[in-house]
Coordinates of C-alpha atoms in Angstrom, one line a residue:
X267 CA 17.6 -22.2 53.6
X268 CA 15.3 -22.6 50.6
X269 CA 11.8 -21.3 51.1
X270 CA 9.0 -23.9 50.7
X271 CA 6.8 -23.5 47.7
X272 CA 3.3 -22.5 48.6
X273 CA 0.4 -24.5 47.1
X274 CA -3.3 -24.2 47.6
X275 CA -3.5 -27.2 49.8
X276 CA -0.5 -26.0 51.9
X277 CA -2.0 -22.5 52.4
X278 CA -5.5 -23.9 53.1
X279 CA -4.0 -26.0 56.0
X280 CA -2.6 -22.9 57.7
X281 CA -4.3 -21.4 60.7
X282 CA -5.5 -17.8 60.8
X283 CA -2.5 -16.6 62.9
X284 CA -0.2 -18.4 60.4
X285 CA -2.0 -16.8 57.5
X286 CA -1.7 -13.3 59.0
X287 CA 2.0 -13.9 59.7
X288 CA 2.5 -15.1 56.1
X289 CA 0.7 -12.0 54.7
X290 CA 2.8 -9.7 56.8
X291 CA 6.0 -11.3 55.7
X292 CA 5.0 -11.1 52.0
X293 CA 4.1 -7.5 52.4
X294 CA 7.4 -6.7 54.0
X295 CA 9.2 -8.6 51.3
X296 CA 7.2 -6.7 48.6
X297 CA 8.1 -3.4 50.2
X298 CA 11.8 -4.3 50.3
X299 CA 11.7 -5.4 46.7
X300 CA 9.9 -2.2 45.6
X301 CA 12.4 0.0 47.4
X302 CA 15.3 -1.9 45.7
X303 CA 13.5 -1.6 42.4
X304 CA 13.0 2.2 42.8
X305 CA 16.7 2.6 43.6
X306 CA 17.8 0.6 40.6
X307 CA 15.4 2.5 38.3
X308 CA 16.8 5.8 39.6
X309 CA 20.4 4.6 39.0
X310 CA 19.4 3.4 35.5
X311 CA 17.8 6.8 34.7
X312 CA 20.9 8.7 35.9
X313 CA 23.2 6.5 33.8
X314 CA 21.0 7.0 30.7
X315 CA 21.1 10.7 31.2
X316 CA 24.9 10.7 31.6
X317 CA 25.3 8.5 28.5
X318 CA 23.1 10.8 26.4
X319 CA 25.1 13.8 27.6
X320 CA 28.4 12.1 26.7
X321 CA 27.1 11.0 23.3
X322 CA 26.0 14.5 22.5
X323 CA 29.4 15.9 23.7
X324 CA 31.3 13.5 21.5
X325 CA 29.2 14.3 18.5
X326 CA 29.7 18.0 19.1
X327 CA 33.5 17.5 19.3
X328 CA 33.5 15.4 16.1
X329 CA 31.4 17.9 14.3
X330 CA 33.7 20.8 15.3
X331 CA 36.8 18.9 14.2
X332 CA 35.2 18.5 10.7
X333 CA 34.3 22.1 10.3
X334 CA 36.2 24.3 7.8
X335 CA 35.5 27.3 5.6
X336 CA 33.8 25.1 2.9
X337 CA 31.1 23.6 5.1
X338 CA 30.5 26.3 7.8
X339 CA 30.6 30.0 8.3
X340 CA 34.2 29.9 9.4
X341 CA 36.6 32.2 7.5
X342 CA 39.2 30.6 5.2
X343 CA 41.9 32.1 7.4
X344 CA 40.9 29.7 10.2
X345 CA 41.6 26.6 8.0
X346 CA 45.4 26.9 8.6
X347 CA 47.3 24.1 6.9
X348 CA 44.3 21.9 6.6
X349 CA 42.7 23.8 3.8
X350 CA 40.1 22.0 1.7
X351 CA 40.9 21.3 -1.9
X352 CA 39.9 24.1 -4.3
X353 CA 36.6 23.4 -6.1
X354 CA 35.2 24.8 -9.3
X355 CA 32.8 27.7 -9.1
X356 CA 29.3 26.6 -8.1
X357 CA 27.7 28.8 -10.7
X358 CA 29.3 26.8 -13.5
X359 CA 26.8 24.4 -15.0
X360 CA 28.0 20.9 -16.0
X361 CA 25.2 20.6 -18.5
X362 CA 26.2 21.0 -22.2
X363 CA 24.3 23.0 -24.8
X364 CA 21.4 21.0 -26.5
X365 CA 20.5 23.6 -29.1
X366 CA 17.0 23.9 -27.8
X367 CA 15.3 26.9 -26.3
X368 CA 14.8 27.1 -22.6
X369 CA 11.4 26.3 -21.1
X370 CA 8.8 23.8 -22.2
X371 CA 9.4 22.1 -25.5
X372 CA 7.0 21.8 -28.4
X373 CA 4.6 18.9 -27.8
X374 CA 5.2 18.7 -24.1
X375 CA 2.1 18.1 -22.1
X376 CA 2.0 20.7 -19.3
X377 CA 0.4 20.4 -15.9
X378 CA -2.1 23.0 -14.7
X379 CA -3.3 23.5 -11.2
X380 CA -6.9 22.4 -11.1
X381 CA -9.7 22.9 -8.6
X382 CA -10.7 20.1 -6.2
X383 CA -14.2 18.9 -5.4
X384 CA -13.8 19.0 -1.6
X385 CA -11.8 21.9 -0.4
X386 CA -10.7 22.0 3.3
X387 CA -12.2 25.4 4.0
X388 CA -14.8 27.7 2.6
X389 CA -14.8 31.5 2.7
X390 CA -18.0 33.2 1.6
X391 CA -18.0 36.7 0.1
X392 CA -21.2 38.7 -0.3
X393 CA -21.8 42.1 -1.9
X394 CA -22.9 44.7 0.7
X395 CA -24.6 47.2 -1.5
X396 CA -26.4 47.3 -4.9
X397 CA -24.3 48.9 -7.6
X398 CA -27.3 50.4 -9.2
X399 CA -29.6 51.8 -6.5
X400 CA -27.2 51.5 -3.4
X401 CA -29.7 49.3 -1.5
X402 CA -28.3 47.1 1.2
X403 CA -27.9 43.5 0.3
X404 CA -28.0 40.4 2.7
X405 CA -26.6 36.9 2.3
X406 CA -30.2 35.6 2.0
X407 CA -30.5 37.5 -1.3
X408 CA -27.7 35.3 -2.9
X409 CA -28.7 33.5 -6.1
X410 CA -25.5 31.9 -7.1
X411 CA -21.7 32.1 -6.7
X412 CA -18.4 31.9 -8.6
X413 CA -15.5 29.7 -7.3
X414 CA -11.8 30.3 -7.1
X415 CA -9.5 28.1 -5.0
X416 CA -6.2 29.0 -3.3
X417 CA -3.8 26.1 -2.6
X418 CA -1.6 26.8 0.5
X419 CA 0.2 25.0 3.2
X420 CA -1.4 24.2 6.5
X421 CA 0.4 25.5 9.6
X422 CA 2.9 23.1 11.1
X423 CA 1.4 20.9 13.8
X424 CA 2.5 21.3 17.4
X425 CA 5.0 18.9 18.9
X426 CA 3.3 15.5 19.6
X427 CA 4.6 13.9 22.8
X428 CA 4.0 10.2 23.5
X429 CA 4.6 8.9 27.0
X430 CA 5.6 5.2 27.4
X431 CA 4.9 3.6 30.7
X432 CA 6.5 0.3 31.6
X433 CA 4.3 -1.1 34.4
X434 CA 5.5 -3.5 37.1
X435 CA 3.3 -6.5 38.0
X436 CA 3.4 -8.7 41.1
X437 CA 3.3 -12.4 40.3
X438 CA 0.6 -13.9 42.6
X439 CA 2.2 -17.4 42.2
X440 CA 5.7 -16.7 43.6
X441 CA 5.7 -13.0 44.6
X442 CA 8.2 -11.9 41.9
X443 CA 8.0 -8.3 40.6
X444 CA 8.2 -8.2 36.8
X445 CA 8.4 -5.0 34.8
X446 CA 7.5 -4.6 31.2
X447 CA 10.2 -3.7 28.7
X448 CA 10.2 -0.4 26.8
X449 CA 10.2 -0.5 23.0
X450 CA 13.7 -0.9 21.5
X451 CA 13.6 2.6 20.0
X452 CA 12.7 4.2 23.4
X453 CA 16.1 4.3 25.2
X454 CA 16.1 7.6 27.1
X455 CA 13.9 9.4 29.7
X456 CA 13.2 12.0 27.0
X457 CA 14.2 11.8 23.4
X458 CA 13.2 13.0 19.9
X459 CA 11.2 10.7 17.6
X460 CA 12.5 8.8 14.6
X461 CA 10.4 11.1 12.3
X462 CA 12.4 14.2 13.5
X463 CA 15.7 12.4 12.9
X464 CA 14.5 11.3 9.4
X465 CA 13.5 14.9 8.5
X466 CA 16.8 16.3 9.7
X467 CA 18.8 13.6 7.8
X468 CA 16.7 14.3 4.6
X469 CA 17.2 18.1 4.8
X470 CA 20.9 17.8 5.3
X471 CA 21.8 15.0 2.9
X472 CA 19.5 16.0 0.1
X473 CA 19.6 19.8 0.5
X474 CA 23.0 20.3 2.1
X475 CA 21.6 22.3 5.1
X476 CA 24.2 22.5 8.0
X477 CA 23.2 21.7 11.5
X478 CA 23.0 25.3 12.8
X479 CA 20.5 26.2 10.0
X480 CA 18.6 23.0 10.7
X481 CA 18.3 24.0 14.3
X482 CA 16.8 27.4 13.2
X483 CA 14.4 25.6 10.8
X484 CA 13.0 23.4 13.6
X485 CA 12.8 26.3 15.9
X486 CA 11.0 28.6 13.4
X487 CA 8.6 26.0 11.9
X488 CA 7.9 23.5 14.8
X489 CA 8.9 25.5 17.9
X490 CA 11.4 22.8 18.7
X491 CA 14.7 23.8 20.3
X492 CA 17.3 21.3 19.2
X493 CA 21.0 22.0 19.6
X494 CA 23.1 21.5 16.4
X495 CA 25.1 18.9 18.2
X496 CA 22.0 16.9 18.9
X497 CA 20.9 17.1 15.3
X498 CA 24.3 15.9 14.2
X499 CA 24.0 12.9 16.6
X500 CA 20.5 12.1 15.3
X501 CA 21.6 12.3 11.7
X502 CA 24.7 10.1 12.4
X503 CA 22.5 7.4 14.1
X504 CA 20.1 7.5 11.2
X505 CA 23.0 7.0 8.8
X506 CA 24.4 4.1 10.8
X507 CA 20.9 2.5 10.8
X508 CA 20.5 2.9 7.1
X509 CA 24.0 1.5 6.3
X510 CA 23.2 -1.6 8.4
X511 CA 20.1 -2.5 6.3

């Protein structure tokens, strides 16, 4: 039987006992819907975790199938009949002789490291003792200073974790529970960001760094423990996304 639609006039016409009965029914219905929603959300989370595990396992198997002595630390004897084609020595340069001396050419405008007006940090150095009479010197006695600047790299930032919360709202008009959608790029309960995938893809494609060394780089620099198979999956997804553009 189809439930009658509640309007302001219809609700206003109800007696107090009827209103109490209506509120109790709605509360029971809301509790039942919330329980069902929690069960579905739990099942969805479990399926997402299983899917992520299977994707990582498939990527690991595909990566292992493609390993040989030319792209990994495996010895040539492990290649069997599927040996890669012989390549020229890597130390051989393909550039022909130009007849010029090595280094900067005559007339070439060089680039010199120059000081900046606003450095990020200041370190003050004061003399402690007079070189003539050995009297003690204090910073208040300073009359000027000379400047030298050292250009360095800032320490890598710690891992930045963003939590996305998809809230559920109860429609006051019809009692329907509506949950917000997660962003399209947020597909798992816990995942690495697109920036990490982009950095891994850049280091491998542009600098030919294998996954096991990439894992050590992320661990040493950013304190991120990423399995080589996970890096291979991130790089593959990044490649698929780039090819579809």
